[in-house]
Amino acid sequence: MIARFFCGVFLVALALVSCARAAEPAAKKIEFAIAVHGGAGIEPDALSPDGRRARTRALGQALDVGRKILADGGAALDAVEQTIRLLEDDPLFNAGRGAVFNAAGGHELDATIMDGRTREGGGVAAVTTVKNPISLARLVMTETKHVLLIGHGAEQFADEMRDKRQIERVPNSYFSTDVRREQWRRKVEEEKAARGNKRASGAATMGTVGCVALDKQGNLAAGTSTGGLVNKRWGRVGDSAILGAGTYADNHSCAVSCTGTGELFIRNAVGFHIGALMAFKGMSLDEAVRQVIDEVLPDDSGGLIAVDAQGNISMRFNTEGMARAAADSRGRVEIMLGK
Amino acid sequence: MIARFFCGVFLVALALVSCARAAEPAAKKIEFAIAVHGGAGIEPDALSPDGRRARTRALGQALDVGRKILADGGAALDAVEQTIRLLEDDPLFNAGRGAVFNAAGGHELDATIMDGRTREGGGVAAVTTVKNPISLARLVMTETKHVLLIGHGAEQFADEMRDKRQIERVPNSYFSTDVRREQWRRKVEEEKAARGNKRASGAATMGTVGCVALDKQGNLAAGTSTGGLVNKRWGRVGDSAILGAGTYADNHSCAVSCTGTGELFIRNAVGFHIGALMAFKGMSLDEAVRQVIDEVLPDDSGGLIAVDAQGNISMRFNTEGMARAAADSRGRVEIMLGK
């Protein structure tokens, strides 16, 4: 009698579980997705609790700006630009205000943006008075036949774009912060002490920002913005100014934004590389990203964020940490600094 | 009797042919190979017989410099640098002396070099007083931890390298020639007439030089040098300054040097692209080059030269012509301007 009762209960339970399973909808398609980074090389343990909180909050706010644009049906390109503008304005990151000091005690900024729909893109290097280099990079894409404008010439282009709402000009000192000035002072001392050692450590020099997005129309976009290396000289330009290296987007594969020792990312054409592993070898986004981060790039060289046309997001790095955040239409929201 | 005689003759002939075949050595391995270009977009029919002869002679001389270095067991990197120096010194080509005029009536030069053995490389953009930008690019590779130095900063780096034998400085006017001044004048008029038409024609703006080589040690190298676009402004930089785009070398795949509408070559990471099609899709060098020139790049955008680790050479373009030459250890020597 008792055995029969338990058998009955078991069968009823089984039936209920089966019904619940049948009623469960298939995993919903991801309608939009976005990822943001605030630079690789950050060691979360080296930050104060306040420092960690401030970065987490800033990444969350930036993510939110882009997420809202995408949720409202806006373009991936707009989400990328507006998200990066917010990070450029935030003195915590090495882009726009808060950019590192170069060897001359000033700031030279690089940025790129790329549209996965058209595979057009634009970039600027070594600009000194443009508050939001990512917006100037977008105008290079839409208003010229070029993809890279540099230095004084890029400033002249900015002069000609002065009527555009998004191009605000500032004195170079606008980008300066006390924290970066102190970092520069320490770097100069460190380099004096290490004179003759050609290969300086890369980790201390990171802090680039970037964003990748998929919109409801199925378009991908990517953007990156940076102040480059602390105490850089000789007009050094890194991967954040170079399409195919620090920034890449193609609706047929993925959108990528990188951060790290830019020279390695240029030599390995990292952005294009990820897309090529997907398109030519049939790898998934995450397989391609793992391959490049784990096999192609040396340890401690940096990281990247990437999204594909299905809304899959991959965020990987081979440094101690990478400030990063991701969200999508299925309610995913995550913000992380360390491993 | 006659039938028997002919039958005998036939058998003897057959035996002789067989013997000859057996004695014929297997195709000799290519020990070294080199290819040179002097720019795509040249329409050979538009040149005078003297113009064609001058270009053919100049390409032949440059090829010979590199070929001799390789035949003597020298390094691919040296062959590439010395070959390009000769072309930079020749006023016929848009690199070094003979570079096109920019919008300010001056010259801004870009160059890159890459070592397939180490996959290290160096580049300079918008230099104005360095007689041979390819040699400065090589010093960026060997004497700094960077891969791209631009403008005034690159000139400062050249100042610091003044003791290096290969870095001669010249006034910017050294690069000027009457032919280029006249070309610039025509271009300015043409652009005035076409005001509002954002996409100018690309073909008239080509003339870059480049070299790729395989040496007897099995190392590949590539280099490219250019004056860029006629009447360029805003500090425009093209693919000749960008590793992975205009110049690429990797002993495991190929060495590539490009010429054409640089923006398209950057967006498609053409140098790295060729290597990726070989490494990731198993294409031969020529299949990979065809794929990029015929399928990836739009018509009339340019061309490239490439060599692989077996000494195979591919030189393809989708413009009217491309000044080019090739040689290898098996005695191949060819110089061509048109299709």
mmCIF file of N, CA and C in Angstrom, chain A residues 200-276:
data_model
loop_
_atom_site.group_PDB
_atom_site.id
_atom_site.type_symbol
_atom_site.label_atom_id
_atom_site.label_comp_id
_atom_site.label_asym_id
_atom_site.label_seq_id
_atom_site.Cartn_x
_atom_site.Cartn_y
_atom_site.Cartn_z
ATOM 1 N N ALA A 200 60.515 47.854 -22.204
ATOM 2 C CA ALA A 200 59.907 48.213 -20.928
ATOM 3 C C ALA A 200 58.709 47.296 -20.681
ATOM 4 N N SER A 201 58.304 47.209 -19.434
ATOM 5 C CA SER A 201 57.152 46.360 -19.130
ATOM 6 C C SER A 201 55.910 47.001 -19.725
ATOM 7 N N GLY A 202 55.016 46.164 -20.238
ATOM 8 C CA GLY A 202 53.835 46.690 -20.907
ATOM 9 C C GLY A 202 52.691 46.946 -19.956
ATOM 10 N N ALA A 203 52.591 46.151 -18.908
ATOM 11 C CA ALA A 203 51.373 46.137 -18.099
ATOM 12 C C ALA A 203 51.021 47.512 -17.538
ATOM 13 N N ALA A 204 52.026 48.268 -17.122
ATOM 14 C CA ALA A 204 51.760 49.540 -16.464
ATOM 15 C C ALA A 204 51.203 50.580 -17.422
ATOM 16 N N THR A 205 51.257 50.277 -18.703
ATOM 17 C CA THR A 205 50.963 51.295 -19.697
ATOM 18 C C THR A 205 49.548 51.175 -20.262
ATOM 19 N N MET A 206 48.748 50.288 -19.710
ATOM 20 C CA MET A 206 47.452 50.013 -20.318
ATOM 21 C C MET A 206 46.333 50.875 -19.739
ATOM 22 N N GLY A 207 45.143 50.767 -20.269
ATOM 23 C CA GLY A 207 44.017 51.527 -19.747
ATOM 24 C C GLY A 207 43.106 52.103 -20.814
ATOM 25 N N THR A 208 43.317 51.637 -22.030
ATOM 26 C CA THR A 208 42.478 51.957 -23.174
ATOM 27 C C THR A 208 41.003 51.652 -22.876
ATOM 28 N N VAL A 209 40.090 52.311 -23.591
ATOM 29 C CA VAL A 209 38.672 51.939 -23.491
ATOM 30 C C VAL A 209 38.157 51.477 -24.849
ATOM 31 N N GLY A 210 37.092 50.670 -24.822
ATOM 32 C CA GLY A 210 36.535 50.194 -26.079
ATOM 33 C C GLY A 210 35.135 49.659 -25.895
ATOM 34 N N CYS A 211 34.442 49.490 -27.017
ATOM 35 C CA CYS A 211 33.076 48.984 -26.981
ATOM 36 C C CYS A 211 32.784 48.224 -28.268
ATOM 37 N N VAL A 212 32.048 47.126 -28.159
ATOM 38 C CA VAL A 212 31.551 46.392 -29.330
ATOM 39 C C VAL A 212 30.055 46.177 -29.143
ATOM 40 N N ALA A 213 29.304 46.175 -30.237
ATOM 41 C CA ALA A 213 27.853 46.048 -30.100
ATOM 42 C C ALA A 213 27.222 45.357 -31.299
ATOM 43 N N LEU A 214 26.126 44.643 -31.007
ATOM 44 C CA LEU A 214 25.226 44.084 -32.034
ATOM 45 C C LEU A 214 23.875 44.748 -31.825
ATOM 46 N N ASP A 215 23.289 45.326 -32.892
ATOM 47 C CA ASP A 215 21.979 45.958 -32.727
ATOM 48 C C ASP A 215 20.851 45.071 -33.264
ATOM 49 N N LYS A 216 19.613 45.523 -33.075
ATOM 50 C CA LYS A 216 18.444 44.711 -33.451
ATOM 51 C C LYS A 216 18.341 44.502 -34.957
ATOM 52 N N GLN A 217 19.016 45.359 -35.719
ATOM 53 C CA GLN A 217 19.025 45.206 -37.178
ATOM 54 C C GLN A 217 20.074 44.182 -37.616
ATOM 55 N N GLY A 218 20.823 43.648 -36.654
ATOM 56 C CA GLY A 218 21.836 42.641 -36.982
ATOM 57 C C GLY A 218 23.170 43.235 -37.380
ATOM 58 N N ASN A 219 23.346 44.542 -37.137
ATOM 59 C CA ASN A 219 24.616 45.174 -37.490
ATOM 60 C C ASN A 219 25.593 45.186 -36.315
ATOM 61 N N LEU A 220 26.860 44.983 -36.637
ATOM 62 C CA LEU A 220 27.928 45.006 -35.645
ATOM 63 C C LEU A 220 28.727 46.309 -35.773
ATOM 64 N N ALA A 221 29.297 46.759 -34.660
ATOM 65 C CA ALA A 221 30.210 47.907 -34.689
ATOM 66 C C ALA A 221 31.211 47.774 -33.555
ATOM 67 N N ALA A 222 32.368 48.426 -33.728
ATOM 68 C CA ALA A 222 33.408 48.400 -32.703
ATOM 69 C C ALA A 222 34.109 49.742 -32.661
ATOM 70 N N GLY A 223 34.621 50.101 -31.481
ATOM 71 C CA GLY A 223 35.387 51.332 -31.345
ATOM 72 C C GLY A 223 36.378 51.211 -30.201
ATOM 73 N N THR A 224 37.447 51.997 -30.293
ATOM 74 C CA THR A 224 38.505 51.976 -29.285
ATOM 75 C C THR A 224 39.059 53.394 -29.148
ATOM 76 N N SER A 225 39.457 53.784 -27.933
ATOM 77 C CA SER A 225 40.018 55.118 -27.720
ATOM 78 C C SER A 225 41.070 55.043 -26.621
ATOM 79 N N THR A 226 42.170 55.785 -26.794
ATOM 80 C CA THR A 226 43.266 55.666 -25.819
ATOM 81 C C THR A 226 44.145 56.900 -25.766
ATOM 82 N N GLY A 227 44.831 57.044 -24.653
ATOM 83 C CA GLY A 227 45.904 58.025 -24.538
ATOM 84 C C GLY A 227 47.255 57.397 -24.827
ATOM 85 N N GLY A 228 47.268 56.075 -25.077
ATOM 86 C CA GLY A 228 48.495 55.377 -25.451
ATOM 87 C C GLY A 228 49.378 55.057 -24.261
ATOM 88 N N LEU A 229 50.676 55.065 -24.482
ATOM 89 C CA LEU A 229 51.657 54.678 -23.466
ATOM 90 C C LEU A 229 52.079 55.862 -22.607
ATOM 91 N N VAL A 230 52.250 55.610 -21.315
ATOM 92 C CA VAL A 230 52.817 56.609 -20.410
ATOM 93 C C VAL A 230 54.219 56.982 -20.912
ATOM 94 N N ASN A 231 54.501 58.273 -20.958
ATOM 95 C CA ASN A 231 55.829 58.775 -21.329
ATOM 96 C C ASN A 231 56.233 58.403 -22.753
ATOM 97 N N LYS A 232 55.245 58.177 -23.623
ATOM 98 C CA LYS A 232 55.561 57.822 -25.015
ATOM 99 C C LYS A 232 56.235 59.006 -25.704
ATOM 100 N N ARG A 233 57.093 58.700 -26.688
ATOM 101 C CA ARG A 233 57.746 59.775 -27.426
ATOM 102 C C ARG A 233 57.858 59.383 -28.896
ATOM 103 N N TRP A 234 58.465 60.268 -29.676
ATOM 104 C CA TRP A 234 58.687 60.024 -31.100
ATOM 105 C C TRP A 234 57.374 59.839 -31.875
ATOM 106 N N GLY A 235 56.263 60.365 -31.370
ATOM 107 C CA GLY A 235 55.000 60.204 -32.099
ATOM 108 C C GLY A 235 54.575 58.757 -32.217
ATOM 109 N N ARG A 236 54.854 57.974 -31.152
ATOM 110 C CA ARG A 236 54.472 56.555 -31.164
ATOM 111 C C ARG A 236 52.951 56.392 -31.308
ATOM 112 N N VAL A 237 52.535 55.524 -32.230
ATOM 113 C CA VAL A 237 51.118 55.213 -32.399
ATOM 114 C C VAL A 237 50.921 53.717 -32.179
ATOM 115 N N GLY A 238 49.878 53.362 -31.458
ATOM 116 C CA GLY A 238 49.580 51.959 -31.175
ATOM 117 C C GLY A 238 48.376 51.449 -31.951
ATOM 118 N N ASP A 239 47.875 50.288 -31.539
ATOM 119 C CA ASP A 239 46.835 49.609 -32.303
ATOM 120 C C ASP A 239 45.474 50.293 -32.237
ATOM 121 N N SER A 240 45.278 51.181 -31.249
ATOM 122 C CA SER A 240 43.954 51.809 -31.104
ATOM 123 C C SER A 240 43.642 52.750 -32.259
ATOM 124 N N ALA A 241 44.655 53.099 -33.051
ATOM 125 C CA ALA A 241 44.429 53.975 -34.205
ATOM 126 C C ALA A 241 44.291 53.184 -35.506
ATOM 127 N N ILE A 242 44.467 51.853 -35.411
ATOM 128 C CA ILE A 242 44.603 51.071 -36.641
ATOM 129 C C ILE A 242 43.441 50.084 -36.827
ATOM 130 N N LEU A 243 42.662 50.310 -37.877
ATOM 131 C CA LEU A 243 41.612 49.354 -38.248
ATOM 132 C C LEU A 243 42.264 48.018 -38.570
ATOM 133 N N GLY A 244 41.610 46.929 -38.164
ATOM 134 C CA GLY A 244 42.164 45.595 -38.423
ATOM 135 C C GLY A 244 43.062 45.137 -37.291
ATOM 136 N N ALA A 245 43.616 46.095 -36.528
ATOM 137 C CA ALA A 245 44.474 45.750 -35.383
ATOM 138 C C ALA A 245 43.661 45.916 -34.097
ATOM 139 N N GLY A 246 43.562 47.159 -33.569
ATOM 140 C CA GLY A 246 42.861 47.391 -32.310
ATOM 141 C C GLY A 246 41.354 47.397 -32.422
ATOM 142 N N THR A 247 40.843 47.665 -33.600
ATOM 143 C CA THR A 247 39.391 47.758 -33.831
ATOM 144 C C THR A 247 39.038 47.063 -35.140
ATOM 145 N N TYR A 248 37.989 46.241 -35.112
ATOM 146 C CA TYR A 248 37.562 45.579 -36.339
ATOM 147 C C TYR A 248 36.081 45.234 -36.232
ATOM 148 N N ALA A 249 35.358 45.355 -37.344
ATOM 149 C CA ALA A 249 33.946 44.954 -37.358
ATOM 150 C C ALA A 249 33.547 44.518 -38.756
ATOM 151 N N ASP A 250 32.866 43.384 -38.819
ATOM 152 C CA ASP A 250 32.363 42.840 -40.078
ATOM 153 C C ASP A 250 31.109 42.031 -39.730
ATOM 154 N N ASN A 251 29.960 42.434 -40.282
ATOM 155 C CA ASN A 251 28.702 41.732 -39.967
ATOM 156 C C ASN A 251 28.800 40.227 -40.202
ATOM 157 N N HIS A 252 29.707 39.803 -41.103
ATOM 158 C CA HIS A 252 29.805 38.385 -41.426
ATOM 159 C C HIS A 252 30.629 37.595 -40.419
ATOM 160 N N SER A 253 31.316 38.288 -39.505
ATOM 161 C CA SER A 253 32.100 37.547 -38.509
ATOM 162 C C SER A 253 31.896 38.132 -37.113
ATOM 163 N N CYS A 254 32.487 39.278 -36.827
ATOM 164 C CA CYS A 254 32.471 39.764 -35.444
ATOM 165 C C CYS A 254 32.877 41.227 -35.367
ATOM 166 N N ALA A 255 32.733 41.778 -34.162
ATOM 167 C CA ALA A 255 33.259 43.111 -33.846
ATOM 168 C C ALA A 255 34.216 42.940 -32.678
ATOM 169 N N VAL A 256 35.377 43.615 -32.759
ATOM 170 C CA VAL A 256 36.452 43.419 -31.784
ATOM 171 C C VAL A 256 37.028 44.769 -31.351
ATOM 172 N N SER A 257 37.297 44.918 -30.054
ATOM 173 C CA SER A 257 38.082 46.059 -29.551
ATOM 174 C C SER A 257 39.152 45.541 -28.600
ATOM 175 N N CYS A 258 40.404 45.977 -28.820
ATOM 176 C CA CYS A 258 41.546 45.431 -28.079
ATOM 177 C C CYS A 258 42.117 46.437 -27.087
ATOM 178 N N THR A 259 42.888 45.924 -26.162
ATOM 179 C CA THR A 259 43.638 46.735 -25.198
ATOM 180 C C THR A 259 44.894 45.977 -24.801
ATOM 181 N N GLY A 260 46.021 46.697 -24.727
ATOM 182 C CA GLY A 260 47.257 46.008 -24.352
ATOM 183 C C GLY A 260 48.461 46.630 -25.007
ATOM 184 N N THR A 261 49.512 45.851 -25.152
ATOM 185 C CA THR A 261 50.737 46.326 -25.782
ATOM 186 C C THR A 261 50.490 46.418 -27.289
ATOM 187 N N GLY A 262 50.157 47.628 -27.735
ATOM 188 C CA GLY A 262 49.623 47.838 -29.072
ATOM 189 C C GLY A 262 50.477 47.271 -30.190
ATOM 190 N N GLU A 263 51.806 47.315 -30.013
ATOM 191 C CA GLU A 263 52.707 46.839 -31.055
ATOM 192 C C GLU A 263 52.417 45.374 -31.406
ATOM 193 N N LEU A 264 52.155 44.553 -30.396
ATOM 194 C CA LEU A 264 51.868 43.139 -30.638
ATOM 195 C C LEU A 264 50.533 42.962 -31.356
ATOM 196 N N PHE A 265 49.599 43.847 -31.050
ATOM 197 C CA PHE A 265 48.275 43.753 -31.671
ATOM 198 C C PHE A 265 48.325 44.200 -33.133
ATOM 199 N N ILE A 266 49.224 45.137 -33.453
ATOM 200 C CA ILE A 266 49.383 45.539 -34.860
ATOM 201 C C ILE A 266 50.068 44.419 -35.641
ATOM 202 N N ARG A 267 51.189 43.911 -35.105
ATOM 203 C CA ARG A 267 51.956 42.889 -35.827
ATOM 204 C C ARG A 267 51.113 41.644 -36.094
ATOM 205 N N ASN A 268 50.155 41.369 -35.208
ATOM 206 C CA ASN A 268 49.305 40.192 -35.392
ATOM 207 C C ASN A 268 47.922 40.531 -35.941
ATOM 208 N N ALA A 269 47.722 41.784 -36.371
ATOM 209 C CA ALA A 269 46.445 42.216 -36.943
ATOM 210 C C ALA A 269 45.286 41.586 -36.168
ATOM 211 N N VAL A 270 45.288 41.792 -34.843
ATOM 212 C CA VAL A 270 44.437 40.992 -33.958
ATOM 213 C C VAL A 270 42.947 41.072 -34.302
ATOM 214 N N GLY A 271 42.428 42.271 -34.549
ATOM 215 C CA GLY A 271 41.003 42.386 -34.852
ATOM 216 C C GLY A 271 40.621 41.558 -36.069
ATOM 217 N N PHE A 272 41.344 41.785 -37.169
ATOM 218 C CA PHE A 272 41.078 41.026 -38.391
ATOM 219 C C PHE A 272 41.332 39.538 -38.168
ATOM 220 N N HIS A 273 42.351 39.221 -37.376
ATOM 221 C CA HIS A 273 42.758 37.843 -37.071
ATOM 222 C C HIS A 273 41.576 37.019 -36.516
ATOM 223 N N ILE A 274 40.870 37.614 -35.535
ATOM 224 C CA ILE A 274 39.724 36.932 -34.920
ATOM 225 C C ILE A 274 38.679 36.622 -36.013
ATOM 226 N N GLY A 275 38.378 37.644 -36.823
ATOM 227 C CA GLY A 275 37.408 37.451 -37.899
ATOM 228 C C GLY A 275 37.860 36.391 -38.893
ATOM 229 N N ALA A 276 39.171 36.368 -39.193
ATOM 230 C CA ALA A 276 39.710 35.408 -40.167
ATOM 231 C C ALA A 276 39.621 33.976 -39.631
#
